[in-house]
Short mmCIF file of C-alpha atoms and ligand atoms in Angstrom, two decimals:
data_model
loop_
_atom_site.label_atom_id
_atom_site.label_comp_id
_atom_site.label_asym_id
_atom_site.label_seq_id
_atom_site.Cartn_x
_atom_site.Cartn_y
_atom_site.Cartn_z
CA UNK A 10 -24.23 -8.96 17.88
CA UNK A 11 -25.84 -11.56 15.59
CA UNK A 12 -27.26 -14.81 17.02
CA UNK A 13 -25.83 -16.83 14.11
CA UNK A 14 -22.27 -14.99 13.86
CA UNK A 15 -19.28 -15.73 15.69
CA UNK A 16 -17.86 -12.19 17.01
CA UNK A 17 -14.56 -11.40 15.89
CA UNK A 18 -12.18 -9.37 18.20
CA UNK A 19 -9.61 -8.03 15.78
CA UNK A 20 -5.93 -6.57 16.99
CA UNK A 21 -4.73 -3.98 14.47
CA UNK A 22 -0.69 -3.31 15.69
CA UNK A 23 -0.19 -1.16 12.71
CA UNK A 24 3.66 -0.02 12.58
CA UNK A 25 3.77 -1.38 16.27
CA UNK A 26 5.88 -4.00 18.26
CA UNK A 27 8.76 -5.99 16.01
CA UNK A 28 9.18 -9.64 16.17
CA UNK A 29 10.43 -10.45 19.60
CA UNK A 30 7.84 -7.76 20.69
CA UNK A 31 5.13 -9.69 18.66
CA UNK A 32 5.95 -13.23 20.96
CA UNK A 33 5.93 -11.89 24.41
CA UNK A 34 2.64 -10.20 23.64
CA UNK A 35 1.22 -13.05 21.58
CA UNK A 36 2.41 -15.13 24.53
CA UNK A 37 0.87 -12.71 27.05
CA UNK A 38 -2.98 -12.81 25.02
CA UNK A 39 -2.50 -16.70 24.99
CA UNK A 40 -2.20 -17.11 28.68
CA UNK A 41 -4.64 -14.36 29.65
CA UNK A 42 -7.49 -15.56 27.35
CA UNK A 43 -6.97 -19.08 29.11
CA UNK A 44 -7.14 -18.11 32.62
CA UNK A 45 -10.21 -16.34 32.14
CA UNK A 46 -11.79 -18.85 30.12
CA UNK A 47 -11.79 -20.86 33.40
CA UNK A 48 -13.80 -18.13 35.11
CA UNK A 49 -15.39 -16.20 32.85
CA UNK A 50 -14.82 -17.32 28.98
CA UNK A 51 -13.21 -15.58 26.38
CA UNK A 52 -15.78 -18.15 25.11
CA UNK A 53 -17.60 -17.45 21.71
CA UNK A 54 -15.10 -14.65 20.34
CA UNK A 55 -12.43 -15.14 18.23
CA UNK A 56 -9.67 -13.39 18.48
CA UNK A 57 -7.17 -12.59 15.70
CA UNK A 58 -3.69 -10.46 15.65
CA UNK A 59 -2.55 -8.17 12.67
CA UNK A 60 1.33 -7.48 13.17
CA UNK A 61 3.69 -6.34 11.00
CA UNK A 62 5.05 -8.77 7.94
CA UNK A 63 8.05 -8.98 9.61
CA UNK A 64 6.34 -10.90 12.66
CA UNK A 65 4.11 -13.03 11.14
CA UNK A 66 6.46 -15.81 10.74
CA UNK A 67 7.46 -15.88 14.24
CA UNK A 68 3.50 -15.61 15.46
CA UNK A 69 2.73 -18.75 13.16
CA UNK A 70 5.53 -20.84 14.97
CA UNK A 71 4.36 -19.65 18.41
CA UNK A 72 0.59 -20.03 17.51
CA UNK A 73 1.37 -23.53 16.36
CA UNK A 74 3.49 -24.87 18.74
CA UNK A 75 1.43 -23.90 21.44
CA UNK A 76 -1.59 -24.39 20.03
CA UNK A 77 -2.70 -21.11 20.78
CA UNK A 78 -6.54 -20.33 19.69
CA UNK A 79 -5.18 -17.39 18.50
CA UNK A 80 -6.05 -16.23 14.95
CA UNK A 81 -3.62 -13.86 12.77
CA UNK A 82 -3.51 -11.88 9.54
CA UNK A 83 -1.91 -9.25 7.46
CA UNK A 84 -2.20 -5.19 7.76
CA UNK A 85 -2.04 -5.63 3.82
CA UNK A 86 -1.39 -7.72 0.86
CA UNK A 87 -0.57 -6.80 -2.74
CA UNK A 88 -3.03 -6.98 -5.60
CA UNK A 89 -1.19 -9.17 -7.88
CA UNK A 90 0.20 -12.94 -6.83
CA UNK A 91 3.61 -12.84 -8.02
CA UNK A 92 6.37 -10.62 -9.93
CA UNK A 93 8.33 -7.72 -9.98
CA UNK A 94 6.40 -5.66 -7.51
CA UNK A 95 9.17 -4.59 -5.37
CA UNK A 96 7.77 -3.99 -1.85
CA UNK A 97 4.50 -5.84 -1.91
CA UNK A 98 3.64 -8.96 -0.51
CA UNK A 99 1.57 -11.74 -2.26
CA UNK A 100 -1.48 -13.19 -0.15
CA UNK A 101 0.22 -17.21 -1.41
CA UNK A 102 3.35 -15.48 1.20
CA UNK A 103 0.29 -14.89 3.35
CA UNK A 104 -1.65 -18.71 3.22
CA UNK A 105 1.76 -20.02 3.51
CA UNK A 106 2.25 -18.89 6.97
CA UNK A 107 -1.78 -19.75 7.76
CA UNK A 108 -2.93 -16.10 7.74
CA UNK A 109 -6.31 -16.67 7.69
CA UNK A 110 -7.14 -12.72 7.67
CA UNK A 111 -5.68 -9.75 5.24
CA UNK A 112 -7.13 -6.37 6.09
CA UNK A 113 -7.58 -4.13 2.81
CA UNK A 114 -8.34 -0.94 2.69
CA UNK A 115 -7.83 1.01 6.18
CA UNK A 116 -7.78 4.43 6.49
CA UNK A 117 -4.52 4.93 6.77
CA UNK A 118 -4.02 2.86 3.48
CA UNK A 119 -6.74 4.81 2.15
CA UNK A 120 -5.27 8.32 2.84
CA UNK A 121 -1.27 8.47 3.11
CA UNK A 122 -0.75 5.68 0.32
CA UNK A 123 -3.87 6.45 -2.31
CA UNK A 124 -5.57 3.25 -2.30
CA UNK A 125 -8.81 3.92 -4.19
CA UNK A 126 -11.95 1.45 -4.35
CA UNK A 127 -10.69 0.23 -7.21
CA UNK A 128 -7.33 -0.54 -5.59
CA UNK A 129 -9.66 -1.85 -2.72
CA UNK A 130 -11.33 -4.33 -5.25
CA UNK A 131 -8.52 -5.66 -6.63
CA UNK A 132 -7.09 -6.44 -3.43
CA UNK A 133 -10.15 -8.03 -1.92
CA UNK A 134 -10.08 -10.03 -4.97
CA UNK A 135 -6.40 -11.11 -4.25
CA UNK A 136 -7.05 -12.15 -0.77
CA UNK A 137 -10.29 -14.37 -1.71
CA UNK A 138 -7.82 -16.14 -4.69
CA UNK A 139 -5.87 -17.15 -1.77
CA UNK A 140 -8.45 -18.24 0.43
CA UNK A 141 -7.74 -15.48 3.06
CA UNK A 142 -10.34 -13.80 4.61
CA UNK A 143 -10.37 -10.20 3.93
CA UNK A 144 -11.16 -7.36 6.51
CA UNK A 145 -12.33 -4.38 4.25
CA UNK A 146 -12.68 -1.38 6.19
CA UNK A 147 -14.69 1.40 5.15
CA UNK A 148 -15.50 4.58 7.27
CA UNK A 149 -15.85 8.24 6.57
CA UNK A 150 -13.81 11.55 7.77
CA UNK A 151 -15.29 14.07 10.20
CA UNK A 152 -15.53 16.40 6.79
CA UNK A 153 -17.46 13.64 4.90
CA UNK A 154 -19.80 13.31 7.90
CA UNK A 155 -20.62 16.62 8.12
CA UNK A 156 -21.01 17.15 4.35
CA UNK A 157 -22.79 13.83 3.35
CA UNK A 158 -24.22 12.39 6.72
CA UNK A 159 -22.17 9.14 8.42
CA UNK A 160 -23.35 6.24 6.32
CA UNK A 161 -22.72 7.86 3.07
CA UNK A 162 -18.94 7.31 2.16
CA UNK A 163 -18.34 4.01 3.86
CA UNK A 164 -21.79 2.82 1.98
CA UNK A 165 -20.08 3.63 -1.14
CA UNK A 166 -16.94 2.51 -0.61
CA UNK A 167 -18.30 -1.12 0.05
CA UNK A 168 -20.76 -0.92 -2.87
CA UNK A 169 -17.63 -0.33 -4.90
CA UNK A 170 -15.71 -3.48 -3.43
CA UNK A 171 -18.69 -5.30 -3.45
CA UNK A 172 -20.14 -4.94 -6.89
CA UNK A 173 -16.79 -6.87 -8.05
CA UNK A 174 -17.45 -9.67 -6.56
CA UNK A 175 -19.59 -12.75 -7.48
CA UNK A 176 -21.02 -16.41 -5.39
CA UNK A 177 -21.08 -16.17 -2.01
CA UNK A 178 -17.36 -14.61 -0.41
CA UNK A 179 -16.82 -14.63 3.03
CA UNK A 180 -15.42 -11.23 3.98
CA UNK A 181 -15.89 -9.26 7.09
CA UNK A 182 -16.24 -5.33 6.85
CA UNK A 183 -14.84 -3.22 9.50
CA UNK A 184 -16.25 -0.20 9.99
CA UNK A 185 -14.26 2.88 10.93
CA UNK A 186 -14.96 6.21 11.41
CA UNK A 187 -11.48 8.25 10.60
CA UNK A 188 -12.58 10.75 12.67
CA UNK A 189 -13.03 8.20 15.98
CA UNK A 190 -9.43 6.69 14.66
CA UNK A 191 -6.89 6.97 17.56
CA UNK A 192 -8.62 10.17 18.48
CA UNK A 193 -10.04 8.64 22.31
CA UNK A 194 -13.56 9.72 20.80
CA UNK A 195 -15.60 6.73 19.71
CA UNK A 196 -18.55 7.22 18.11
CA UNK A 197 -21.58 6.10 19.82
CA UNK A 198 -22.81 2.83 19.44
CA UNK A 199 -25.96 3.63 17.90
CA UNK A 200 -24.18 5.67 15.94
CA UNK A 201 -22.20 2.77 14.85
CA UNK A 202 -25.17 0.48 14.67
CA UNK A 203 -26.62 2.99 11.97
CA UNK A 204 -24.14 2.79 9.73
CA UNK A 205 -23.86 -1.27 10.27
CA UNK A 206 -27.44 -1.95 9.20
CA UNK A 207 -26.64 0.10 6.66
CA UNK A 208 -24.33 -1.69 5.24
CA UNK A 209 -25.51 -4.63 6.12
CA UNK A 210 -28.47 -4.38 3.77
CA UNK A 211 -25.86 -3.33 1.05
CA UNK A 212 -24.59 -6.77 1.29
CA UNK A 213 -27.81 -7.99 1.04
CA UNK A 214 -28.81 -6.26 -1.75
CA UNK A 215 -25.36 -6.71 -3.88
CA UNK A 216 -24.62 -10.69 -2.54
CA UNK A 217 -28.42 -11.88 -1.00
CA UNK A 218 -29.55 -12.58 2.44
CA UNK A 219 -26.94 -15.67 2.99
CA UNK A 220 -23.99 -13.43 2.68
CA UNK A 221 -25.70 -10.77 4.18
CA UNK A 222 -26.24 -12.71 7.54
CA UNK A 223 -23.21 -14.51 7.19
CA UNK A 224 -20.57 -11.68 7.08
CA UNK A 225 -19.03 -9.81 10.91
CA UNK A 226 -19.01 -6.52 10.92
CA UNK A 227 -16.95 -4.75 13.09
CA UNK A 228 -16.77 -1.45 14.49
CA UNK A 229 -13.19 0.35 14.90
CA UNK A 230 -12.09 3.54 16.10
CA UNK A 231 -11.08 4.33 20.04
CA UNK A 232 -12.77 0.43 21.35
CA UNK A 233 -11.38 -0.25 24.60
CA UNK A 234 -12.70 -2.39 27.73
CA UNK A 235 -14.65 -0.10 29.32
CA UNK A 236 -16.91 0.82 25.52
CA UNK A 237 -16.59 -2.76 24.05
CA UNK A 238 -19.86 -4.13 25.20
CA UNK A 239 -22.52 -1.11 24.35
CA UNK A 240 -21.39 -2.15 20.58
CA UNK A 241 -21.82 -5.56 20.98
CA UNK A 242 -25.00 -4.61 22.13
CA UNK A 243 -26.23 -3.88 18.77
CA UNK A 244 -27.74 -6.47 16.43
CA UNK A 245 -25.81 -5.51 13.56
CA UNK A 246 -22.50 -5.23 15.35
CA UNK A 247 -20.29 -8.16 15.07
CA UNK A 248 -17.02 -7.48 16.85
CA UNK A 249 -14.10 -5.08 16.97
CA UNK A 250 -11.23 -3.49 15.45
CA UNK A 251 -8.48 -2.63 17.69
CA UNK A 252 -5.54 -0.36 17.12
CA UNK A 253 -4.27 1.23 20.06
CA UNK A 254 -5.99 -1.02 22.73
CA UNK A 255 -4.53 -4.06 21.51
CA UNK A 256 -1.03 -4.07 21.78
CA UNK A 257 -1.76 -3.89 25.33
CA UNK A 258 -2.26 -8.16 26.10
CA UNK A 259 -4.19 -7.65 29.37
CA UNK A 260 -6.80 -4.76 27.56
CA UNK A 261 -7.01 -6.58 24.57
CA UNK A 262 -8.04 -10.20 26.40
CA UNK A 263 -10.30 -7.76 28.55
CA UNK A 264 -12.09 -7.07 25.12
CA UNK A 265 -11.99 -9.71 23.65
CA UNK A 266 -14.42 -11.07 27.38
CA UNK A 267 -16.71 -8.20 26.12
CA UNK A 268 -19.01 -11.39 27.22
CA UNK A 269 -18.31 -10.79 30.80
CA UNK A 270 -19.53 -6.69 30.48
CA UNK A 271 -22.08 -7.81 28.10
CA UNK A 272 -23.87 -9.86 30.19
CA UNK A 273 -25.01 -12.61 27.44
P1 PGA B 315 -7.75 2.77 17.39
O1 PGA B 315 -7.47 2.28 15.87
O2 PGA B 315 -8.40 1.63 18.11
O3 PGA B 315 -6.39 3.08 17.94
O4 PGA B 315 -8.64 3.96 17.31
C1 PGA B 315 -8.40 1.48 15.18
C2 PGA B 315 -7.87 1.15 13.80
O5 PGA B 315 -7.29 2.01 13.13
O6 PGA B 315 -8.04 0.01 13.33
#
């Protein structure tokens, strides 16, 4: 975990929980981060959602109305603003309801719906032309690691994101192993470390040392409570990407405390 970066604990529900599943557990987080922040702290980490579309209007009205410190975001957005792209959803739908996140590019994306870099690109683009921040996630398969090494693929994917892009973004890159993806086998955390500085000086070398020590980056793929804390161990290590751990409230806050395992 950088000094200067505010870690970012990151709830990916993928095709999980519907609307009136989406309150009770946004409810749930809300009261749970608060009663530990009197003992403990969720202090320090923010924590953002990713439901379905269909739930992000009712998480904005709950968010708002109770004032929840509770950020939220897409799964995905569409590359172009507006039009006859039947399906896809424009990242002004997403600013409207105060999305401040968008991931692009997970796995999953990646491999059962063909998004390329390119696609990637375009879509990072999007999201920054709405002033949402996007989540790119990068990561390699177990054949990719075994053929080209771990940092090779997801290096590349960002360099292709990231050598569209001018100024100084803010983006956060997530990275996630497919192979640790739901699978119950993380990857180590200096494992994961590895392949953060290596993308971190990627960033630095494509967008200079600002952006470089500016953007979170996130590791994803089988975090619970009990691993959460040797990643944020790591200098380069930023915060988390949950799937399957987070559409649990009481695991998720108990991540999100990674503070209280951490010891810092
Ligand atoms: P997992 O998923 O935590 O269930 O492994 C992570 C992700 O796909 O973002």
């Amino acid at each position: 975990m950088g000094v200067s970066r505010i870690p970012l604990i990151a709830g990916n529900w993928k095709m999980n929980l519907d609307h009136l599943q989406a309150i009770a557990t946004v409810q749930k987080l809300g009261w749970t981060l608060q009663e530990g922040r009197h003992s403990y702290g969720a202090d320090g980490a923010e924590v953002a959602v990713f439901p379905p579309f269909t739930d992000l209007r009712s998480v904005q009205t709950l968010v708002s109305a109770d004032r929840l410190d509770i950020r939220y975001g897409a799964q995905d957005l569409s590359a172009h603003d507006s039009g006859a792209y039947t399906g896809e959803v424009s990242g002004a739908f997403l600013k409207a309801l105060e999305c401040r996140y968008v991931i692009v590019g997970h796995s999953e994306r990646r491999q059962y719906h063909g998004e390329t870099d390119e696609v990637c690109a375009q879509k990072v683009a999007a999201a920054l032309r709405h002033r949402l921040v996007p989540v790119l996630c990068v990561g390699e398969t177990a054949e990719d690691l075994e053929t080209h090494g771990a940092a090779a693929v997801p290096v590349s994917q960002l360099r292709a994101v990231l050598e569209t892009l001018q100024g100084e973004p803010e983006l956060v890159v997530a990275y996630e192993p497919v192979w640790a993806i739901g699978s119950g086998q993380a990857a180590t955390s200096e494992q994961a470390q590895a392949v953060a500085g290596a993308l971190r000086a990627v960033i630095r070398e494509l967008l200079g040392d600002g952006v470089a020590e500016a953007t979170r980056i996130l590791y994803g793929g089988s975090v619970k409570s009990t691993n959460i804390a040797g990643f944020m161990r790591e200098p380069d290590i930023d915060g988390a990407l949950v799937g399957g751990a987070s559409l649990d409230a009481t695991e998720f806050a108990a991540i999100a405390r990674f503070q209280k395992h951490v010891g810092v």
